[in-house]
Amino acid sequence: MQRVSVPFPEAPARRVVISGLGVTSPIGCTIADFQTSLLEGRSGIGELPGAGDAGPRFGGRIGDFTGHINDFGELPARLRKQLRKSLKVMNRETQLAVAATQSAIRDCGLDESAIDPERTGVSFGAGYVAIQPEDFLHGVEKCRTDEGTADLDRWGEDGLGEVQPLWLLTCLPNMPGCYIAMYNDLQGPNNTITLGDGGATLALAEAAHMIRDDLADLMIVGGCGNNLDSCSLMHVLLDEDLAEGATEPHRILRPFDRDRTGGLPAEGAAAFVLESYESAIRRGATIYGEFLGAGSSAVMEGRTPLRAAAMTNAARAALRSAGCAPENIGHIQAHGLSSRRVDADEAAAIRTIFGEAADHVPVTSAKSYFGNASAGSDAMELAAGLLALRNRKLFPVLNCNHVDADCPINPVRDNDADAGASFLKLSVTPQGQAAAIVIREAA
């Protein structure tokens, strides 16, 4: 079957484009390194420090990001000073988000003096930001009895004073958006979408509508996540299918492959600058892509999530919102978790939407490179799709050597696939909430 190009409908009155991009990921903390890793098939999966019997041995960790001020790139002196003072009260995912955001702001080439603070906002995706048990370690020790147990009746008098006074600010999901707005004096709309794996997709959609509705001129968008800390990892162990068996780290993740055994946890973030098409053209900005539409859905049968139905609904809503048909889509950025159940559900959704064309439309999965970092992976996948679109070159799904019969789709397995002029991005949470977005080249 030959794929044919179908023209897109007329664009809306106020077009919204992505003109800045930044990443802090297990496969690179610059756009160049991130893209090179994808095109060269370079995995970011490695052995986790201190891995034991209770959790996975491998995951997607950013080894060269320590949280030191130098990890945040070139910053104005004022911002560098402010940021250095606040690092000690930032959790890991907030640091990753701020670093990605500052990279995106630099990348978009917008002069700080040209930003209208009241017309510039933040929309960020996040997941469950866990309390860290070590924050309470010294307090619990103060309440320890001779028998080795903790006497919680003594907590108020003996233990509470040992807890860092601002500890609560390290575990709120809206803190990335808060710090990003505060450091950059962004006084416009500000919201956090706490949908985990679909948070960045819907954060971008909300930001685009803010610009379309003339509620903002510029929006900072992104997603961050850290599934490697102890409490978040416990949720992953409860909610997700993790890979089994010991093998070479870079061969573990294999979305849609018949031998896949599960996913792996990760950390990471990506951020974007959104503005009107006219504004980007006027200042000669690099345009990575144009937002067309988005959708979301959740379908339950009792307490059981029907992921295939939810992803189908979300994708159809996104296509409807974009005013286009499946034939318009150049490729699919899949959720691609490497789970036997979730991959099959996603493939079923793609098959339902595209019909026989699912045999031909290219499908890729960036998670095969870095694992699942909740909203962070959602954002990094968007970044991967935008770079593929800009270069018209798709990256392969790692380790998908034998496509599972339960996944009747067309995973990309080499570097020869054309990304086309648009993509559909899919995501779904362990609880079955699905999100989808349509992005195209800005003609």
Coordinates of C-alpha atoms in Angstrom, one line a residue:
M1 CA 0.0 0.0 0.0
Q2 CA 1.4 3.4 -1.0
R3 CA 1.2 6.2 1.5
V4 CA -0.2 9.4 0.0
S5 CA 0.1 12.9 1.3
V6 CA -3.2 14.5 2.2
P7 CA -3.4 18.3 2.6
F8 CA -4.1 19.7 6.0
P9 CA -7.2 22.0 6.5
E10 CA -6.8 25.7 6.8
A11 CA -4.9 26.8 10.0
P12 CA -6.7 28.6 12.8
A13 CA -6.7 32.4 13.0
R14 CA -3.9 32.5 15.6
R15 CA -1.4 29.7 14.9
V16 CA 0.8 28.4 17.8
V17 CA 4.3 27.1 17.2
I18 CA 7.2 25.6 19.3
S19 CA 10.2 27.9 18.9
G20 CA 12.5 26.7 21.8
L21 CA 13.5 23.3 23.1
G22 CA 15.6 22.1 26.0
V23 CA 16.3 18.6 27.5
T24 CA 17.8 17.0 30.6
S25 CA 17.7 13.4 29.7
P26 CA 19.6 10.0 30.2
I27 CA 20.7 10.3 26.6
G28 CA 21.9 13.9 26.6
C29 CA 21.4 17.2 28.3
T30 CA 21.8 19.2 25.0
I31 CA 19.7 19.1 21.9
A32 CA 22.7 17.9 19.9
D33 CA 23.5 15.0 22.2
F34 CA 19.9 14.0 22.6
Q35 CA 19.3 13.9 18.9
T36 CA 22.6 12.1 18.2
S37 CA 21.8 9.4 20.7
L38 CA 18.4 8.8 19.0
L39 CA 19.9 8.6 15.5
E40 CA 22.8 6.4 16.5
G41 CA 20.6 4.1 18.6
R42 CA 22.5 4.9 21.8
S43 CA 20.6 3.8 24.9
G44 CA 20.7 5.7 28.2
I45 CA 19.9 2.6 30.3
G46 CA 22.5 1.7 32.9
E47 CA 23.0 0.1 36.3
L48 CA 21.4 2.1 39.1
P49 CA 23.6 3.0 42.1
G50 CA 22.8 1.0 45.2
A51 CA 20.3 -1.2 43.3
G52 CA 19.2 -4.1 45.5
D53 CA 16.8 -7.0 45.5
A54 CA 13.8 -4.8 46.3
G55 CA 13.9 -2.9 43.0
P56 CA 15.1 -2.9 39.4
R57 CA 18.8 -3.2 38.8
F58 CA 18.7 -0.9 35.7
G59 CA 17.1 2.4 34.7
G60 CA 17.5 5.6 32.9
R61 CA 19.6 7.9 35.1
I62 CA 21.3 11.2 34.2
G63 CA 24.7 10.5 35.5
D64 CA 26.3 13.8 34.5
F65 CA 23.6 16.0 36.1
T66 CA 24.6 16.5 39.7
G67 CA 22.4 19.6 40.5
H68 CA 25.4 21.8 40.7
I69 CA 24.9 25.4 39.4
N70 CA 27.1 24.6 36.4
D71 CA 24.7 22.0 35.2
F72 CA 22.2 24.8 34.4
G73 CA 24.3 26.2 31.5
E74 CA 25.0 29.8 30.8
L75 CA 22.9 32.1 33.0
P76 CA 22.7 35.8 33.5
A77 CA 24.5 36.8 36.7
R78 CA 21.3 37.7 38.6
L79 CA 19.6 34.4 37.7
R80 CA 22.7 32.4 38.5
K81 CA 22.9 33.9 42.0
Q82 CA 19.2 33.3 42.7
L83 CA 19.3 29.8 41.4
R84 CA 22.3 28.8 43.4
K85 CA 20.7 29.9 46.6
S86 CA 17.5 27.8 46.0
L87 CA 19.1 24.6 44.8
K88 CA 19.1 23.1 48.3
V89 CA 15.3 23.3 48.6
M90 CA 14.7 21.9 45.1
N91 CA 14.0 18.2 44.6
R92 CA 15.6 16.3 41.8
E93 CA 12.8 16.7 39.2
T94 CA 12.5 20.4 39.8
Q95 CA 16.2 20.9 39.2
L96 CA 15.9 18.9 35.9
A97 CA 12.8 21.0 34.9
V98 CA 14.5 24.3 35.6
A99 CA 17.7 23.2 33.7
A100 CA 15.6 22.1 30.7
T101 CA 13.6 25.3 30.8
Q102 CA 16.7 27.6 30.8
S103 CA 18.0 25.6 27.9
A104 CA 14.8 26.1 26.0
I105 CA 14.8 29.9 26.7
R106 CA 18.3 30.1 25.4
D107 CA 17.5 28.1 22.4
C108 CA 14.5 30.2 21.4
G109 CA 16.8 33.3 21.1
L110 CA 14.3 35.6 22.7
D111 CA 15.9 38.6 24.4
E112 CA 14.9 38.9 28.0
S113 CA 14.1 42.6 27.5
A114 CA 11.6 41.7 24.8
I115 CA 9.5 39.5 27.2
D116 CA 6.3 41.0 28.6
P117 CA 6.1 39.4 32.0
E118 CA 2.3 39.8 32.3
R119 CA 1.8 38.1 28.9
T120 CA 4.2 35.2 29.5
G121 CA 3.2 32.1 31.5
V122 CA 4.1 28.5 32.4
S123 CA 2.2 25.3 31.9
F124 CA 4.1 22.2 33.2
G125 CA 3.4 18.5 33.5
A126 CA 4.3 16.6 36.6
G127 CA 3.5 13.3 38.3
Y128 CA 3.5 12.1 41.9
V129 CA 6.3 14.0 43.6
A130 CA 7.2 11.8 46.5
I131 CA 8.1 12.7 50.1
Q132 CA 11.7 11.5 50.7
P133 CA 12.0 9.3 53.9
E134 CA 15.5 10.6 54.5
D135 CA 14.0 14.0 55.1
F136 CA 12.6 12.6 58.4
L137 CA 15.5 10.4 59.3
H138 CA 17.1 12.6 62.0
G139 CA 13.7 13.4 63.5
V140 CA 12.8 9.7 63.8
E141 CA 16.2 9.0 65.4
K142 CA 15.4 11.6 68.1
C143 CA 12.2 9.7 68.9
R144 CA 13.9 6.3 69.1
T145 CA 13.3 4.3 72.2
D146 CA 15.8 1.9 73.9
E147 CA 13.9 -1.0 72.2
G148 CA 14.7 0.5 68.8
T149 CA 11.2 1.7 67.9
A150 CA 10.0 5.2 67.3
D151 CA 7.9 6.8 70.0
L152 CA 5.7 9.1 67.9
D153 CA 4.3 10.8 71.0
R154 CA 7.6 12.5 71.2
W155 CA 7.5 13.7 67.6
G156 CA 6.3 17.3 68.3
E157 CA 8.8 18.0 71.0
D158 CA 11.9 16.0 69.9
G159 CA 11.5 15.1 66.2
L160 CA 9.9 18.0 64.3
G161 CA 12.7 20.4 64.9
E162 CA 15.1 18.0 63.1
V163 CA 13.1 18.4 59.8
Q164 CA 14.2 21.0 57.3
P165 CA 11.7 23.8 57.7
L166 CA 11.0 24.0 53.9
W167 CA 10.7 20.3 53.4
L168 CA 7.2 20.6 52.0
L169 CA 8.4 22.7 49.1
T170 CA 10.5 19.8 47.9
C171 CA 7.5 17.5 47.3
L172 CA 4.8 19.6 45.6
P173 CA 4.2 19.0 41.9
N174 CA 3.6 22.6 41.2
M175 CA 7.1 23.7 42.3
P176 CA 8.8 23.4 38.8
G177 CA 6.2 25.8 37.4
C178 CA 6.7 28.0 40.5
Y179 CA 10.5 28.3 40.3
I180 CA 10.5 28.7 36.5
A181 CA 8.0 31.6 36.8
M182 CA 9.8 33.2 39.8
Y183 CA 13.4 33.0 38.3
N184 CA 12.3 34.4 34.9
D185 CA 9.7 36.9 36.2
L186 CA 6.8 35.3 34.3
Q187 CA 3.6 36.7 35.6
G188 CA 1.1 35.3 33.2
P189 CA -1.0 32.1 33.4
N190 CA 0.5 29.4 35.5
N191 CA -0.7 25.9 35.9
T192 CA 0.6 22.4 36.6
I193 CA -1.0 19.3 35.0
T194 CA -0.5 16.4 37.4
L195 CA -1.4 13.6 35.0
G196 CA 1.9 11.8 35.2
D197 CA 2.7 10.1 31.9
G198 CA 0.3 12.4 29.9
G199 CA 1.1 15.6 31.9
A200 CA 3.4 17.3 29.4
T201 CA 1.1 16.6 26.4
L202 CA -1.9 18.2 28.1
A203 CA 0.3 21.0 29.5
L204 CA 1.3 21.9 26.0
A205 CA -2.3 21.7 24.8
E206 CA -3.4 24.1 27.5
A207 CA -0.6 26.5 26.8
A208 CA -1.4 26.5 23.1
H209 CA -5.0 27.4 23.8
M210 CA -3.9 30.2 26.1
I211 CA -2.1 31.7 23.1
R212 CA -4.9 31.0 20.7
D213 CA -7.4 32.7 23.0
D214 CA -5.1 35.7 23.4
L215 CA -4.6 35.1 27.1
A216 CA -0.8 35.0 26.7
D217 CA 1.8 35.8 24.0
L218 CA 4.4 33.4 25.2
M219 CA 4.2 30.2 27.2
I220 CA 6.9 28.0 28.8
V221 CA 5.8 24.3 28.6
G222 CA 7.3 21.0 29.7
G223 CA 7.3 18.0 31.9
C224 CA 9.5 16.4 34.5
G225 CA 9.6 13.3 36.5
N226 CA 11.8 11.1 38.7
N227 CA 10.8 7.4 39.1
L228 CA 14.2 6.5 40.6
D229 CA 13.7 7.9 44.1
S230 CA 12.7 5.4 46.8
C231 CA 9.0 6.4 47.2
S232 CA 8.3 6.9 43.5
L233 CA 10.0 3.6 42.8
M234 CA 7.5 1.9 45.2
H235 CA 4.6 3.3 43.1
V236 CA 6.3 2.0 39.9
L237 CA 6.7 -1.4 41.4
L238 CA 3.0 -1.5 42.3
D239 CA 1.6 0.0 39.1
E240 CA 3.8 -1.0 36.2
D241 CA 5.2 -4.2 34.6
L242 CA 9.0 -4.0 35.0
A243 CA 11.4 -5.9 32.9
E244 CA 12.5 -9.3 34.2
G245 CA 15.8 -11.1 34.0
A246 CA 19.3 -9.8 33.8
T247 CA 20.8 -8.9 30.5
E248 CA 22.8 -6.2 28.8
P249 CA 21.2 -2.9 29.9
H250 CA 20.9 -1.4 26.4
R251 CA 18.9 -4.5 25.3
I252 CA 16.3 -4.6 28.0
L253 CA 13.7 -2.2 26.6
R254 CA 12.0 -3.5 23.5
P255 CA 8.6 -1.9 22.8
F256 CA 6.3 -4.0 20.6
D257 CA 8.8 -6.9 20.4
R258 CA 7.6 -10.4 21.0
D259 CA 10.2 -10.9 23.7
R260 CA 9.5 -7.8 25.7
T261 CA 9.1 -8.3 29.5
G262 CA 8.4 -4.8 30.8
G263 CA 9.7 -1.3 31.3
L264 CA 12.3 0.4 33.4
P265 CA 12.1 3.6 35.6
A266 CA 13.9 6.8 34.7
E267 CA 14.3 10.4 35.4
G268 CA 14.3 13.4 33.0
A269 CA 12.7 16.6 31.8
A270 CA 12.1 18.6 28.6
A271 CA 10.8 22.1 28.1
F272 CA 9.5 24.1 25.2
V273 CA 8.8 27.8 24.3
L274 CA 5.4 28.4 22.6
E275 CA 4.4 31.5 20.8
S276 CA 2.3 32.7 17.9
Y277 CA 3.5 31.8 14.4
E278 CA 3.6 35.5 13.4
S279 CA 5.8 36.4 16.4
A280 CA 8.3 33.6 15.6
I281 CA 8.5 34.6 12.0
R282 CA 8.9 38.2 12.8
R283 CA 12.0 37.6 15.0
G284 CA 13.4 34.9 12.7
A285 CA 13.1 32.1 15.3
T286 CA 13.7 28.4 14.6
I287 CA 10.3 26.7 14.4
Y288 CA 10.3 23.1 15.5
G289 CA 6.6 22.5 14.8
E290 CA 3.1 23.8 15.0
F291 CA 0.4 22.7 17.5
L292 CA -2.8 21.5 15.8
G293 CA -4.9 19.8 18.4
A294 CA -5.1 17.5 21.5
G295 CA -7.4 15.1 23.2
S296 CA -7.8 13.1 26.4
S297 CA -9.9 10.2 27.7
A298 CA -10.3 7.6 30.4
V299 CA -12.5 4.5 30.0
M300 CA -13.1 2.2 33.0
E301 CA -14.9 -1.1 33.4
G302 CA -15.5 -1.2 37.1
R303 CA -12.0 -0.5 38.4
T304 CA -10.2 -1.9 35.4
P305 CA -8.8 0.7 32.9
L306 CA -9.6 0.0 29.3
R307 CA -6.4 1.6 27.9
A308 CA -7.1 0.7 24.2
A309 CA -10.5 2.4 24.3
A310 CA -9.1 5.5 26.1
M311 CA -6.1 5.9 23.7
T312 CA -8.5 5.5 20.7
N313 CA -10.8 8.2 22.1
A314 CA -7.9 10.5 22.9
A315 CA -6.4 10.1 19.5
R316 CA -9.7 10.7 17.7
A317 CA -10.3 13.8 19.8
A318 CA -6.9 15.1 19.0
L319 CA -7.4 14.5 15.2
R320 CA -10.9 16.1 15.5
S321 CA -9.4 19.1 17.3
A322 CA -6.7 19.4 14.7
G323 CA -9.3 19.2 11.9
C324 CA -7.5 16.4 10.1
A325 CA -7.8 12.7 9.3
P326 CA -5.5 9.8 10.0
E327 CA -4.1 10.1 6.5
N328 CA -2.6 13.4 7.4
I329 CA -0.3 11.8 10.0
G330 CA 3.3 11.3 9.0
H331 CA 4.4 9.1 11.9
I332 CA 3.3 8.1 15.5
Q333 CA 5.3 8.9 18.6
A334 CA 4.1 5.9 20.7
H335 CA 3.9 5.6 24.5
G336 CA 5.9 2.4 23.9
L337 CA 6.3 1.2 27.5
S338 CA 7.7 -2.3 26.7
S339 CA 4.9 -3.8 28.8
R340 CA 3.2 -6.8 27.3
R341 CA -0.3 -5.5 28.2
V342 CA 0.1 -1.8 27.5
D343 CA 2.0 -2.2 24.2
A344 CA -0.7 -4.5 22.9
D345 CA -3.4 -2.1 24.0
E346 CA -1.6 0.8 22.3
A347 CA -1.2 -1.2 19.1
A348 CA -4.9 -2.0 19.2
A349 CA -5.8 1.7 19.5
I350 CA -3.5 2.5 16.5
R351 CA -5.1 -0.3 14.5
T352 CA -8.6 1.0 15.3
I353 CA -7.7 4.5 14.3
F354 CA -5.7 3.8 11.1
G355 CA -7.2 0.6 9.9
E356 CA -5.1 -1.2 7.3
A357 CA -2.9 1.9 7.1
A358 CA -1.4 0.9 10.4
D359 CA 0.6 -1.6 8.4
H360 CA 2.5 1.3 6.9
V361 CA 2.4 4.4 9.1
P362 CA 5.8 4.5 11.0
V363 CA 5.6 4.1 14.8
T364 CA 8.5 4.9 17.0
S365 CA 9.1 4.9 20.8
A366 CA 11.7 7.1 22.5
K367 CA 11.1 5.3 25.8
S368 CA 13.2 2.5 24.4
Y369 CA 16.2 4.8 24.8
F370 CA 15.6 6.1 28.4
G371 CA 12.8 4.3 30.2
N372 CA 9.7 5.8 31.9
A373 CA 10.1 9.1 33.8
S374 CA 6.4 9.8 34.0
A375 CA 5.7 13.4 32.7
G376 CA 9.4 13.7 32.1
S377 CA 9.3 10.9 29.5
D378 CA 6.1 12.4 28.0
A379 CA 8.0 15.7 27.4
M380 CA 11.2 14.0 26.2
E381 CA 9.1 12.0 23.6
L382 CA 7.6 15.3 22.4
A383 CA 11.1 16.7 22.0
A384 CA 12.1 13.6 20.1
G385 CA 9.1 14.0 17.8
L386 CA 9.9 17.6 17.1
L387 CA 13.5 16.9 16.2
A388 CA 12.4 14.0 13.9
L389 CA 9.9 16.4 12.2
R390 CA 12.5 19.1 11.8
N391 CA 15.0 16.7 10.2
R392 CA 12.5 14.6 8.4
K393 CA 14.3 11.6 9.8
L394 CA 13.0 9.0 12.3
F395 CA 14.9 7.1 14.9
P396 CA 14.4 3.3 15.3
V397 CA 12.6 1.6 18.2
L398 CA 15.5 -0.1 20.0
N399 CA 15.6 -3.9 20.2
C400 CA 12.3 -4.4 18.3
N401 CA 13.7 -7.3 16.3
H402 CA 10.6 -9.4 16.0
V403 CA 7.3 -7.5 16.1
D404 CA 4.8 -9.2 18.3
A405 CA 1.7 -10.6 16.6
D406 CA -0.3 -8.9 19.3
C407 CA 1.1 -5.5 18.0
P408 CA 0.0 -5.4 14.4
I409 CA 1.6 -2.0 13.6
N410 CA 4.8 -0.8 11.8
P411 CA 7.6 0.0 14.4
V412 CA 10.5 1.8 12.9
R413 CA 13.5 -0.6 12.9
D414 CA 16.2 1.4 10.9
N415 CA 17.3 4.9 10.1
D416 CA 15.7 5.1 6.7
A417 CA 12.1 6.0 7.7
D418 CA 10.8 9.5 6.8
A419 CA 9.2 11.3 9.7
G420 CA 6.7 13.0 7.3
A421 CA 5.3 16.4 7.9
S422 CA 3.3 15.7 11.1
F423 CA 3.0 13.3 14.0
L424 CA 0.5 12.0 16.5
K425 CA 1.8 11.5 20.0
L426 CA 0.2 9.0 22.4
S427 CA 0.5 8.5 26.2
V428 CA -1.4 6.7 28.9
T429 CA -1.0 6.4 32.7
P430 CA -1.1 3.2 34.7
Q431 CA -4.6 4.2 35.8
G432 CA -5.8 4.4 32.2
Q433 CA -5.9 8.1 31.5
A434 CA -4.8 8.7 27.9
A435 CA -3.7 11.9 26.1
A436 CA -2.8 12.6 22.5
I437 CA -1.6 15.5 20.5
V438 CA -1.0 16.4 16.8
I439 CA 2.0 18.4 15.7
R440 CA 3.0 19.4 12.2
E441 CA 5.6 21.3 10.3
A442 CA 4.9 25.0 10.3
A443 CA 4.6 25.8 6.6

